Short mmCIF file of C-alpha atoms and ligand atoms in Angstrom, two decimals:
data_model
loop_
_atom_site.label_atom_id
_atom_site.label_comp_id
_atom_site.label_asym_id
_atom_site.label_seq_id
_atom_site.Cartn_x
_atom_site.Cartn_y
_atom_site.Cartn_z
CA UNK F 1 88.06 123.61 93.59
CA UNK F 2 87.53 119.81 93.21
CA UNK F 3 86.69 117.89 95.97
CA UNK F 4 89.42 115.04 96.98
CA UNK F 5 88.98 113.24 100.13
CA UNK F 6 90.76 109.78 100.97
CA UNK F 7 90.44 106.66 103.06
CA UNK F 8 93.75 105.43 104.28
CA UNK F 9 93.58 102.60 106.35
CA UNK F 10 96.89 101.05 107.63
CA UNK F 11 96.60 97.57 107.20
CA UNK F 12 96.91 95.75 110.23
CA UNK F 13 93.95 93.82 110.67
CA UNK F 14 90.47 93.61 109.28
CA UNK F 15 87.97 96.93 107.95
CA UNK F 16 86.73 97.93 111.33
CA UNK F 17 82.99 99.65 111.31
CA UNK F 18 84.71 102.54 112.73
CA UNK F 19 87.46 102.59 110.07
CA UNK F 20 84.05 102.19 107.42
CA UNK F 21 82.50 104.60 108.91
CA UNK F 22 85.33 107.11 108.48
CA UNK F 23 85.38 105.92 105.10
CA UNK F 24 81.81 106.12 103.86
CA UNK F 25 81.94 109.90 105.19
CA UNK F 26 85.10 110.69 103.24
CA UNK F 27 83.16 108.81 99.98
CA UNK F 28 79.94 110.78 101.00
CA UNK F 29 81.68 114.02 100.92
CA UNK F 30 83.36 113.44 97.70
CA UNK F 31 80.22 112.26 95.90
CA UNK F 32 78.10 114.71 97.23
CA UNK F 33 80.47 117.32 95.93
CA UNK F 34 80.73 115.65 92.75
CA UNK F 35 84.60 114.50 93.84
CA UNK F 36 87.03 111.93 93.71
CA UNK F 37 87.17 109.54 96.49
CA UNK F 38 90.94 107.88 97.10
CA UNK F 39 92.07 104.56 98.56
CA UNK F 40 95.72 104.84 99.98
CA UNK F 41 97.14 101.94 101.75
CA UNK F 42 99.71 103.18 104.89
CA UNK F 43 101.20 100.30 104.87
CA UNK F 44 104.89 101.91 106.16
CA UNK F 45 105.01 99.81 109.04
CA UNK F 46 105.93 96.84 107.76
CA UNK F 47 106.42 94.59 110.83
CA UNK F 48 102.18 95.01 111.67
CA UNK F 49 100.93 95.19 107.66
CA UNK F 50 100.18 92.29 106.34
CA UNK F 51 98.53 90.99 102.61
CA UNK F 52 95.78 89.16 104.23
CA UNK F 53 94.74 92.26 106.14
CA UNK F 54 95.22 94.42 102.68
CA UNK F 55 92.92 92.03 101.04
CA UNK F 56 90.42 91.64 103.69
CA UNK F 57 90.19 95.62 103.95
CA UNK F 58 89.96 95.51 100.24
CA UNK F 59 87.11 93.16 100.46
CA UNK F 60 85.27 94.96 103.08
CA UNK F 61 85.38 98.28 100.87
CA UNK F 62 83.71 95.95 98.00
CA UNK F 63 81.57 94.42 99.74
CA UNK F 64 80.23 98.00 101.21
CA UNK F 65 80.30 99.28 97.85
CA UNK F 66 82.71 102.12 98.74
CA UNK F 67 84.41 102.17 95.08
CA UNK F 68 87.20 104.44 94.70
CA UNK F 69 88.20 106.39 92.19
CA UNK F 70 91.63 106.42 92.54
CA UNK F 71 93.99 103.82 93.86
CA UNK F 72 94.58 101.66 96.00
CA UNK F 73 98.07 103.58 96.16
CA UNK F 74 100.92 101.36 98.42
CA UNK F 75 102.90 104.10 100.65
CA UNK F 76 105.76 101.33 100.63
CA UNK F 77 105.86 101.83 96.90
CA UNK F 78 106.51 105.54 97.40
CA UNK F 79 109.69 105.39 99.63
CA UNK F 80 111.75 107.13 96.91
CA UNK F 81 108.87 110.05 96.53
CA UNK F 82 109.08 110.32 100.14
CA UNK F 83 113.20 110.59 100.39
CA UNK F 84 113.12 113.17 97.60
CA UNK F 85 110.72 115.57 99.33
CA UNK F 86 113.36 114.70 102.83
CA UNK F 87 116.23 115.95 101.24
CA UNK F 88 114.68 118.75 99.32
CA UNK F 89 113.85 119.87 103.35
CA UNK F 90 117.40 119.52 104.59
CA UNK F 91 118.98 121.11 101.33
CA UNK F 92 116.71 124.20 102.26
CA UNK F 93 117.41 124.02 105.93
CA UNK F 94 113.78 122.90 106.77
CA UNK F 95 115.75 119.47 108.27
CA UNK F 96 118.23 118.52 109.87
CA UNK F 97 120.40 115.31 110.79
CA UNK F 98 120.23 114.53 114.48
CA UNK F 99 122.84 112.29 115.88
CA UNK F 100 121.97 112.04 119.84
CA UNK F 101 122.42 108.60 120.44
CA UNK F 102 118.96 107.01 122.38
CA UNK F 103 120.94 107.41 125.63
CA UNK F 104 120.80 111.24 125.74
CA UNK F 105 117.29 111.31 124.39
CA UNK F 106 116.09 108.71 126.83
CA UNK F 107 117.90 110.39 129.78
CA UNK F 108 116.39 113.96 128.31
CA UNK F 109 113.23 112.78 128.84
CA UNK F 110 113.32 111.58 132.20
CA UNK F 111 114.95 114.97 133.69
CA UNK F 112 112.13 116.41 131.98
CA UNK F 113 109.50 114.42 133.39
CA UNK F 114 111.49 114.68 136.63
CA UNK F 115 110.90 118.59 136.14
CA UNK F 116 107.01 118.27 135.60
CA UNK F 117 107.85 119.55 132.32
CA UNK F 118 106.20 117.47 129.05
CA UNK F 119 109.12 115.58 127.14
CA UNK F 120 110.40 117.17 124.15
CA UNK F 121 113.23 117.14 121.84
CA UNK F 122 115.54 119.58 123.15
CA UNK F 123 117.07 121.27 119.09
CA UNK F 124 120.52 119.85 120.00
CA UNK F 125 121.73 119.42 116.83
CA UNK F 126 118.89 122.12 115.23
CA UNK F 127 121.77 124.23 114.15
CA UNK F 128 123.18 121.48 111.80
CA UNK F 129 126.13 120.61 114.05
CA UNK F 130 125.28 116.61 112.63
CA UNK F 131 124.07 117.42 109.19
CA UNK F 132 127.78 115.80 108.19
CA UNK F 133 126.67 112.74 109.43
CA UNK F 134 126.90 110.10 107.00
CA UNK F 135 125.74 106.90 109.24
CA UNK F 136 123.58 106.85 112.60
CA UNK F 137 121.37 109.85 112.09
CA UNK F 138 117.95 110.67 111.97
CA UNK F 139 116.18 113.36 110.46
CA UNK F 140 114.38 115.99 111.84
CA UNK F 141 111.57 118.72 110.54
CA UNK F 142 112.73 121.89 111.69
CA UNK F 143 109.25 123.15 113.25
CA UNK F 144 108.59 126.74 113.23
CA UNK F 145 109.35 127.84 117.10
CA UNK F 146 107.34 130.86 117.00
CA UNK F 147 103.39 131.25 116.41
CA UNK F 148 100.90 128.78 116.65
CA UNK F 149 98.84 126.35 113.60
CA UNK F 150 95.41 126.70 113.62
CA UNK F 151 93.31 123.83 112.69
CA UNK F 152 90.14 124.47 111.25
CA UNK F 153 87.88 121.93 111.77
CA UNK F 154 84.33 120.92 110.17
CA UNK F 155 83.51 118.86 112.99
CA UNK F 156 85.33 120.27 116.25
CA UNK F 157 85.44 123.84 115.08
CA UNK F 158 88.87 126.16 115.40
CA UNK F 159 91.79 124.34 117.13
CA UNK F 160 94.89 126.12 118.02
CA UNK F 161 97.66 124.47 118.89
CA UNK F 162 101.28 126.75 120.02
CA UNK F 163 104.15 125.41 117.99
CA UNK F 164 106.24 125.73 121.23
CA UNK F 165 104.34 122.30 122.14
CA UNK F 166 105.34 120.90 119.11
CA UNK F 167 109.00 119.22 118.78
CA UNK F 168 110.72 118.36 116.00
CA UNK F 169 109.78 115.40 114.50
CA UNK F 170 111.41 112.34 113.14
CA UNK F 171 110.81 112.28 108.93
CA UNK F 172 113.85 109.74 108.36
CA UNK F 173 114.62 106.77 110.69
CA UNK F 174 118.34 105.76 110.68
CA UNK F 175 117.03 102.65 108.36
CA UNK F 176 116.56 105.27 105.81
CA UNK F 177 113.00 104.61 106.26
CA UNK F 178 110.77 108.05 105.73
CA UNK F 179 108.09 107.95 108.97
CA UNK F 180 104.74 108.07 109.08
CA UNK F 181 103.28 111.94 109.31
CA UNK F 182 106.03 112.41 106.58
CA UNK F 183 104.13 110.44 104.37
CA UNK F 184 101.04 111.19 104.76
CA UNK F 185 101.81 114.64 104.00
CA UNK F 186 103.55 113.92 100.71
CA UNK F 187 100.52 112.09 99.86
CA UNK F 188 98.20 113.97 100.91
CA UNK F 189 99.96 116.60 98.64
CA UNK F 190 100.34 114.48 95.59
CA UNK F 191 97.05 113.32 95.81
CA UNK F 192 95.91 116.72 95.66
CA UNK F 193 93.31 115.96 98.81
CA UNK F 194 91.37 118.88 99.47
CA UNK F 195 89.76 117.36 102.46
CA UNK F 196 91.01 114.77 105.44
CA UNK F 197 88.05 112.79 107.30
CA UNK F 198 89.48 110.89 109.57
CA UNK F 199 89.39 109.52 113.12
CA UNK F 200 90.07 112.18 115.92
CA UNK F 201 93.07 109.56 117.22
CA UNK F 202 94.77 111.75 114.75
CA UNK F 203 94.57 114.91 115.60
CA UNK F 204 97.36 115.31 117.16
CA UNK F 205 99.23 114.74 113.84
CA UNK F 206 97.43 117.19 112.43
CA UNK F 207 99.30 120.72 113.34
CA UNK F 208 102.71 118.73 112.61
CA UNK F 209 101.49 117.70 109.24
CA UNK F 210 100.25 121.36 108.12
CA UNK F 211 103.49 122.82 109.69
CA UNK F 212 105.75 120.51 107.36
CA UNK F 213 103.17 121.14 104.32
CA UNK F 214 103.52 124.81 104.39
CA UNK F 215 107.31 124.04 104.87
CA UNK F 216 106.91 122.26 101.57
CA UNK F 217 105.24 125.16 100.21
CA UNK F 218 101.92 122.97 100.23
CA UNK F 219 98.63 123.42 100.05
CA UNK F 220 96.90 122.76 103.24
CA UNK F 221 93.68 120.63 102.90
CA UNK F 222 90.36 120.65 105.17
CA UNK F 223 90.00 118.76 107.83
CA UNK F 224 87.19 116.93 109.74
CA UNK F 225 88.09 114.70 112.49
CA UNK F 226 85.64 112.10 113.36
CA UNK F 227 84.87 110.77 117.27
CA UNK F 228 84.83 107.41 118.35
CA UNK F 229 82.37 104.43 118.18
CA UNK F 230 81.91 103.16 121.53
CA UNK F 231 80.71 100.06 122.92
CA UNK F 232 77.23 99.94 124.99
CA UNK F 233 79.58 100.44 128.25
CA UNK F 234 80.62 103.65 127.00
CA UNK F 235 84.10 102.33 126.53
CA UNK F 236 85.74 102.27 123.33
CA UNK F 237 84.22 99.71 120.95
CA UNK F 238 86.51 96.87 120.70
CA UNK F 239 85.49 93.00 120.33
CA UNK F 240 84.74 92.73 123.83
CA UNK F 241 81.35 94.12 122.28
CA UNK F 242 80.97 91.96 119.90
CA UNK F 243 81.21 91.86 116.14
CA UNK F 244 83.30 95.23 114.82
CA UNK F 245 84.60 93.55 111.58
CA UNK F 246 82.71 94.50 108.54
CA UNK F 247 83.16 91.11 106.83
CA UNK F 248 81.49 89.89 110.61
CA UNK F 249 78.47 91.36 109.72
CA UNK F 250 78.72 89.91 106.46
CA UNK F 251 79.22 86.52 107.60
CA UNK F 252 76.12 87.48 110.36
CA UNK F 253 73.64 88.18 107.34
CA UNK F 254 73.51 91.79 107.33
CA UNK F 255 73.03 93.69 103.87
CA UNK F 256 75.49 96.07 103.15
CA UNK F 257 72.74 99.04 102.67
CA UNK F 258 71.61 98.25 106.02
CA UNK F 259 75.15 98.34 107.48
CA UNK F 260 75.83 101.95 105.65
CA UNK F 261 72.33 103.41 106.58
CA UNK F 262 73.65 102.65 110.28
CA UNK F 263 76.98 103.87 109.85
CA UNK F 264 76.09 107.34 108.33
CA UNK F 265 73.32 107.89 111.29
CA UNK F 266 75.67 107.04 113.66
CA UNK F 267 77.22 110.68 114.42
CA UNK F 268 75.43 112.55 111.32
CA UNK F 269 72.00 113.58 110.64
CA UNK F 270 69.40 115.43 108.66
CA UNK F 271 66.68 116.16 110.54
CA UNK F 272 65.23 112.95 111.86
CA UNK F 273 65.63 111.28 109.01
CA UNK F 274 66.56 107.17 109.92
CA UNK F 275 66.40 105.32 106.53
CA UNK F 276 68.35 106.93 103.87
CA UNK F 277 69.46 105.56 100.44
CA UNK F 278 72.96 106.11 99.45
CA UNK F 279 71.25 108.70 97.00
CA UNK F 280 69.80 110.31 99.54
CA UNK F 281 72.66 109.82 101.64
CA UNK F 282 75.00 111.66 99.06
CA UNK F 283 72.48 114.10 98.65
CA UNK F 284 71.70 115.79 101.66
CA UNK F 285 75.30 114.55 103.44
CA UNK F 286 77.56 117.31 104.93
CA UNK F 287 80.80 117.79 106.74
CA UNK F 288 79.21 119.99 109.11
CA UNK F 289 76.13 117.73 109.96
CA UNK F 290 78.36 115.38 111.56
CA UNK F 291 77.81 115.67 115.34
CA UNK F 292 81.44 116.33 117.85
CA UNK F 293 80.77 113.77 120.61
CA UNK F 294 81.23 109.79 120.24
CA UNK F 295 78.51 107.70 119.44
CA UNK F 296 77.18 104.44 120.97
CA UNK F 297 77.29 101.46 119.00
CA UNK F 298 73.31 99.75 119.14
CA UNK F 299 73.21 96.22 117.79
CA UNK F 300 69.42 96.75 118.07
CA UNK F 301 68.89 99.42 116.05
CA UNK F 302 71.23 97.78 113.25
CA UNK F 303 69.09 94.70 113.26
CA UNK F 304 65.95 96.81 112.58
CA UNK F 305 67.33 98.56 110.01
CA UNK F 306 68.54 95.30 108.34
CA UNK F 307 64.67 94.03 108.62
CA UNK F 308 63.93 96.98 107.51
CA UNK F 309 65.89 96.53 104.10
CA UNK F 310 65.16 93.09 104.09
CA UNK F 311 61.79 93.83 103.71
CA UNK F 312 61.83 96.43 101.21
CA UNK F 313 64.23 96.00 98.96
CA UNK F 314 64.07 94.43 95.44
CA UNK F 315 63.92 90.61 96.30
CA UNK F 316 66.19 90.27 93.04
CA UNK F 317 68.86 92.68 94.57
CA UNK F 318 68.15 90.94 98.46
CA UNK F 319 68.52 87.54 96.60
CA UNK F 320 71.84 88.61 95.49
CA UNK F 321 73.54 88.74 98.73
CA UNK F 322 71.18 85.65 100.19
CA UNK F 323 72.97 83.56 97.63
CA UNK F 324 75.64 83.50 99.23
CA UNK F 325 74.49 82.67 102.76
CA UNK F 326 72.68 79.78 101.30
CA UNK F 327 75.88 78.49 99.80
CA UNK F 328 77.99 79.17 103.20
CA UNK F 329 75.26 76.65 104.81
CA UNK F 330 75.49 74.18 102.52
CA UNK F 331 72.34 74.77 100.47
CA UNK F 332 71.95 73.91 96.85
CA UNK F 333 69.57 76.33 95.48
CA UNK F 334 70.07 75.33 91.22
CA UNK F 335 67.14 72.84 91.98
CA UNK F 336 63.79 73.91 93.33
CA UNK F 337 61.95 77.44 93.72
CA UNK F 338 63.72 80.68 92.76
CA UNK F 339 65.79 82.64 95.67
CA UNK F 340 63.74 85.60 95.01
CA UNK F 341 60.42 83.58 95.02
CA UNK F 342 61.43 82.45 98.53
CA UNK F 343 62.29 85.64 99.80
CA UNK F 344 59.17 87.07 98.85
CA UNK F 345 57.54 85.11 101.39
CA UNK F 346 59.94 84.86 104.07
CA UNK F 347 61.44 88.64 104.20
CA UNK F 348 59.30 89.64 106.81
CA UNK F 349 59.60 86.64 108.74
CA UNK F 350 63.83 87.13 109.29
CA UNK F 351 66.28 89.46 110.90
CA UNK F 352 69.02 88.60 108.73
CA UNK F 353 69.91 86.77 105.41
CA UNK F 354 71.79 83.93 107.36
CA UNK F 355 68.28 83.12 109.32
CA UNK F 356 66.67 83.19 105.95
CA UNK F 357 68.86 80.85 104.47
CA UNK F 358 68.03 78.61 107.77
CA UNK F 359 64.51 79.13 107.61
CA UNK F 360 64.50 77.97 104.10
CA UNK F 361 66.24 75.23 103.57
CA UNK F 362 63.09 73.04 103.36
CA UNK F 363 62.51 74.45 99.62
CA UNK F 364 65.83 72.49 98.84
CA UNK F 365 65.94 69.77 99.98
CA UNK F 366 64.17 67.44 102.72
CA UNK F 367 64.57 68.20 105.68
CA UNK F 368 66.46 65.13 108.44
CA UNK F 369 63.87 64.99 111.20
CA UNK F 370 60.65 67.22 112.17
CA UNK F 371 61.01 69.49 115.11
CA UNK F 372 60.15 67.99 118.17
CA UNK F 373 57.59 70.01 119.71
CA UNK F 374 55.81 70.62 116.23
CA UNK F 375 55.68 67.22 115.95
CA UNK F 376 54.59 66.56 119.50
CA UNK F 377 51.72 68.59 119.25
CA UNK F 378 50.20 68.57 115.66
CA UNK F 379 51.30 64.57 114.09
CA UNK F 380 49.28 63.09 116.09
CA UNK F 381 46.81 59.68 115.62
CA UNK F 382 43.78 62.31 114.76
CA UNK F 383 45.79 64.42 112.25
CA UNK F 384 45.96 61.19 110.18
CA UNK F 385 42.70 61.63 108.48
CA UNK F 386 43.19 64.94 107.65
CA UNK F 387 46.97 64.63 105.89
CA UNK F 388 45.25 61.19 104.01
CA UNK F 389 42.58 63.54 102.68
CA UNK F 390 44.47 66.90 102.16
CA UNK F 391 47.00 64.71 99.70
CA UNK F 392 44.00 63.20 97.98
CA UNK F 393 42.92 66.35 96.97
CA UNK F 394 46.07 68.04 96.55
CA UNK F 395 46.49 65.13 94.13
CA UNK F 396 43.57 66.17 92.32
CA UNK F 397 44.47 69.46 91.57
CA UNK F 398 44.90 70.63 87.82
CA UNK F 399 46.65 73.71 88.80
CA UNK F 400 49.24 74.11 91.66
CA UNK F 401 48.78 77.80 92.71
CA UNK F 402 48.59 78.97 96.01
CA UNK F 403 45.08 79.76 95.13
CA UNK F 404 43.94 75.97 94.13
CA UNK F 405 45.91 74.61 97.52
CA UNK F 406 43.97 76.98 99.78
CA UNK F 407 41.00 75.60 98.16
CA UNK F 408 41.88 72.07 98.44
CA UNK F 409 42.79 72.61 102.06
CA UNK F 410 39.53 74.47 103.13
CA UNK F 411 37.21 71.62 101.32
CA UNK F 412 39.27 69.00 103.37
CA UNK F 413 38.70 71.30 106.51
CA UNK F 414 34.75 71.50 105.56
CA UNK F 415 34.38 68.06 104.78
CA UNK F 416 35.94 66.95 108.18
CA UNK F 417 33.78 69.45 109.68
CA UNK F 418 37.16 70.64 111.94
CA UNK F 419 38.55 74.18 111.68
CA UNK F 420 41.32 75.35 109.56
CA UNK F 421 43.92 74.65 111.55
CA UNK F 422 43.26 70.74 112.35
CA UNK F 423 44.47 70.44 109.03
CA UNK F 424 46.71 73.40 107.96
CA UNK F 425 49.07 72.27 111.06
CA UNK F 426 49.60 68.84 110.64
CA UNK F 427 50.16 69.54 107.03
CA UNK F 428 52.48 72.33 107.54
CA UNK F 429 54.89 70.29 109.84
CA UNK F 430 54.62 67.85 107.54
CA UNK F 431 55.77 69.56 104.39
CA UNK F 432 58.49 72.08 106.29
CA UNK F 433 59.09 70.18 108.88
CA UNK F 434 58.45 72.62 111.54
CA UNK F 435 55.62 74.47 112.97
CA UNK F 436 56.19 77.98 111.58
CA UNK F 437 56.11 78.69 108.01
CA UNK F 438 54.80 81.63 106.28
CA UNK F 439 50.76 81.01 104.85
CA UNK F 440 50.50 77.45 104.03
CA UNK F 441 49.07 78.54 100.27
CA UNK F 442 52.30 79.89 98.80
CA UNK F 443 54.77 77.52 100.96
CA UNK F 444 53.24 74.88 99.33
CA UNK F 445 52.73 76.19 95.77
CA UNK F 446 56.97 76.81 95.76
CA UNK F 447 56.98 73.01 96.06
CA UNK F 448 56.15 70.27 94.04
CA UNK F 449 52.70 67.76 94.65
CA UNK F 450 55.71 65.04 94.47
CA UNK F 451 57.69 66.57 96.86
CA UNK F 452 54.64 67.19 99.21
CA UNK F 453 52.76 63.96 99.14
CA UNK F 454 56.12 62.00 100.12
CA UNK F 455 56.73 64.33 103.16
CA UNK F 456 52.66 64.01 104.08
CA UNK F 457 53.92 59.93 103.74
CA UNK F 458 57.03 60.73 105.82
CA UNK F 459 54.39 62.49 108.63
CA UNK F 460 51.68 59.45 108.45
CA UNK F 461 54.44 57.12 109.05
CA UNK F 462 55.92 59.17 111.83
CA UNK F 463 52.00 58.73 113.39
CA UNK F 464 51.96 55.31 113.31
CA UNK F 465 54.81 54.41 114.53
CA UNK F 466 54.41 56.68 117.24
CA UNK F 467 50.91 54.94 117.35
CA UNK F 468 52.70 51.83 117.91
CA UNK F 469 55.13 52.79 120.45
N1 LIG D 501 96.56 105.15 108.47
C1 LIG D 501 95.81 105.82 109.48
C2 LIG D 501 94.94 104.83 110.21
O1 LIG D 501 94.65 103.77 109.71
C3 LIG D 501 94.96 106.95 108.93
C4 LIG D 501 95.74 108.17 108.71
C5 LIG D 501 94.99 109.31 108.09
O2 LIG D 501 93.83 109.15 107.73
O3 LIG D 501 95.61 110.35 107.94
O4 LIG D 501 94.52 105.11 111.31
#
């Protein structure tokens, strides 16, 4: 059997991480099994979809690297698939029209909630007393009364539900418009999906679905119904917690590897296992090693991991997706030290790629005004022998490696007879601005003498005027 599993997100806002999570499991599984992975977009109700919230889900796949193989497939180009399969039901008596008005229905359900008894369509017109209907009708799957579906599931085990619970759902508004299980089953069908991952907010869908498959004569696929993300309250994670848009955490300067390597431990695991590469992920990923109960969201441990990759990566492949943040902030990067060379030095000094890109904005261009407190404490009147002589030599130099600046700053040190740091602070304030920077050596050697002796100029004048004042 090949492997088919789907993500099919109904778009009505952004990619949520719960929705990506749901979807990297469905991609896992298919890749793992050597599958197809398909992108269908339920975008039926057409009041809530919107464009901007197909493109931004769109995006947010992209951006996560969740490629599909198949797809992106538009139920509301479907509609006449859908009708086919509707009338193919009634003309085998699987469906029938239903012409009791919202009145009855409305007043049906209150005697039965009057009765303690859960609301339910009562068959009325089962029998096919309004299948000559030719305006105002709905139409209903004729659910099997007798028996029960059994759900097997690869996360919450064997679920049986009684089809005496189950009513007789709407497939066909009076708008003509096929509804929303309907649809999902004829895709699911077409789209020969062997296996549903999805949210558990659907399982109640579920048994109604495989009833009006095997109606069809159907296939019925696997299923694996993921829990919830919830928020550090325990409550449902919703914005109240914070960032749950993929594209957020984007815009926040998370990497995308870091992002999926939190996602897939969050409710699965091998062992205990906390980094995994999306080889490794597809390698050792299964349906049934994702846990049954719902699974905190921890900022924390996200962060860490994003350090983590931040730190290890390929500084080409990190530099890729730092571009980017150094654009959003304004920062011209054609002119002055490679992206990679700067990350080399500042990965382990950042959390994310939007503090790098703050953090290292100095390479590009000068920077407006020093930082206070550096400045308070290390340009001072005695620092101004030591930036005079530290630009002499740096002046002097034949080379500009890290190697020849640490040189030139330890002779100036010796020759003032004051420790390393007498000198190494003024100077780094003076050529970043600020007091932290990574070792003076190879902040220095990513800039130019030129671009370092006018900043030592810019920190001698700062000393005299504050001399003066
Ligand atoms: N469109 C549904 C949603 O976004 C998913 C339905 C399904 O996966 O079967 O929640």
């Amino acid at each position: 059997m090949t492997v088919v599993t789907r993500f099919a997100p109904s778009p009505t806002g952004y990619l949520h991480v719960g929705g990506a999570r749901t979807a990297l499991y469905s991609w896992l599984y298919a890749k793992s099994q050597g599958g197809e992975f398909v992108l269908r977009i339920e975008d039926t109700d057409i009041e809530r979809s919107t464009q901007g919230a197909i493109d931004a889900i769109l995006e947010g796949m992209e951006w996560l690297g969740l490629t599909w193989d198949d797809g992106p497939y538009y139920q509301t180009k479907r509609f006449d698939r859908y009708k086919s399969f509707v009338q193919q039901l009634l003309d085998e008596d699987k469906a029938y029209k239903c012409t009791c008005s919202r009145e009855r229905l409305d007043a049906l359900r209150e005697q039965q909630m009057a009765d303690g008894e859960k609301p339910k369509y009562d068959g009325k017109c089962r029998a096919g007393g309004a299948n000559g209907a030719t305006s105002d009708f709905v139409i209903r799957f004729k659910n099997p009364e007798q028996g029960s579906v059994v759900i097997n599931d690869h996360i919450r085990g064997n679920i049986e539900i009684n089809n005496s619970e189950l009513d007789d759902l709407i497939i066909q508004r009076s708008d003509g418009v096929p509804t929303y299980n309907f649809c999902v089953v004829i895709d699911d069908w077409d789209m020969k999906i062997s296996h549903v991952v999805r949210g558990e907010d659907h399982i109640n869908n579920t048994p109604r679905q495989i009833n009006i498959l095997n109606a069809l004569g159907a296939p019925v696929p696997e299923y694996a119904h993921v829990s919830m993300i919830l928020g550090d309250d325990g409550k449902k994670l919703s914005k109240r917690h914070g960032a749950v848009s993929v594209m957020q955490y984007r815009d926040d300067g998370f990497l995308p590897q870091a992002l999926l390597n939190y996602l897939v431990r969050l409710g699965w695991s091998h062992g205990d296992q906390e980094i995994f590469s999306i080889e490794e992920m597809i390698e050792h990923f299964s349906l049934d090693g994702i846990g049954q109960s719902a699974s905190a969201f921890n900022t924390e441990k996200l962060i860490w991991l994003n350090q983590h990759y931040i730190k290890t990566m390929p500084v080409s492949e990190v530099a890729e997706y730092a571009k980017w943040h150094f654009e959003q902030q304004g920062i011209d990067t054609s002119n002055g030290p490679s992206l990679e060379s700067v990350i080399a030095i500042q990965a382990d000094r950042v959390k994310t790629l939007k503090e790098l890109a703050e953090i290292s904005r100095y390479f590009y261009e000068e920077y407006q005004e020093f930082d206070a407190n550096a400045a308070k404490k290390h340009l001072r009147p005695v620092a101004q022998e030591a930036l005079e002589l530290i630009k002499t030599k740096l002046s002097e130099l034949t080379f500009w490696t890290a190697e020849t600046i640490h040189q030139a700053i330890n002779a100036t040190a010796e020759e003032l007879e004051v420790g390393m740091g007498k000198v190494g602070m003024p100077l780094r304030v003076a050529a970043t601005g600020s007091g932290n920077s990574p070792s003076l050596d190879v902040t220095l050697e990513l800039l130019s003498f030129e671009q370092v002796a006018q900043r030592i100029d810019k920190a001698l004048e700062f000393i005299a005027n504050r001399a003066n004042s």
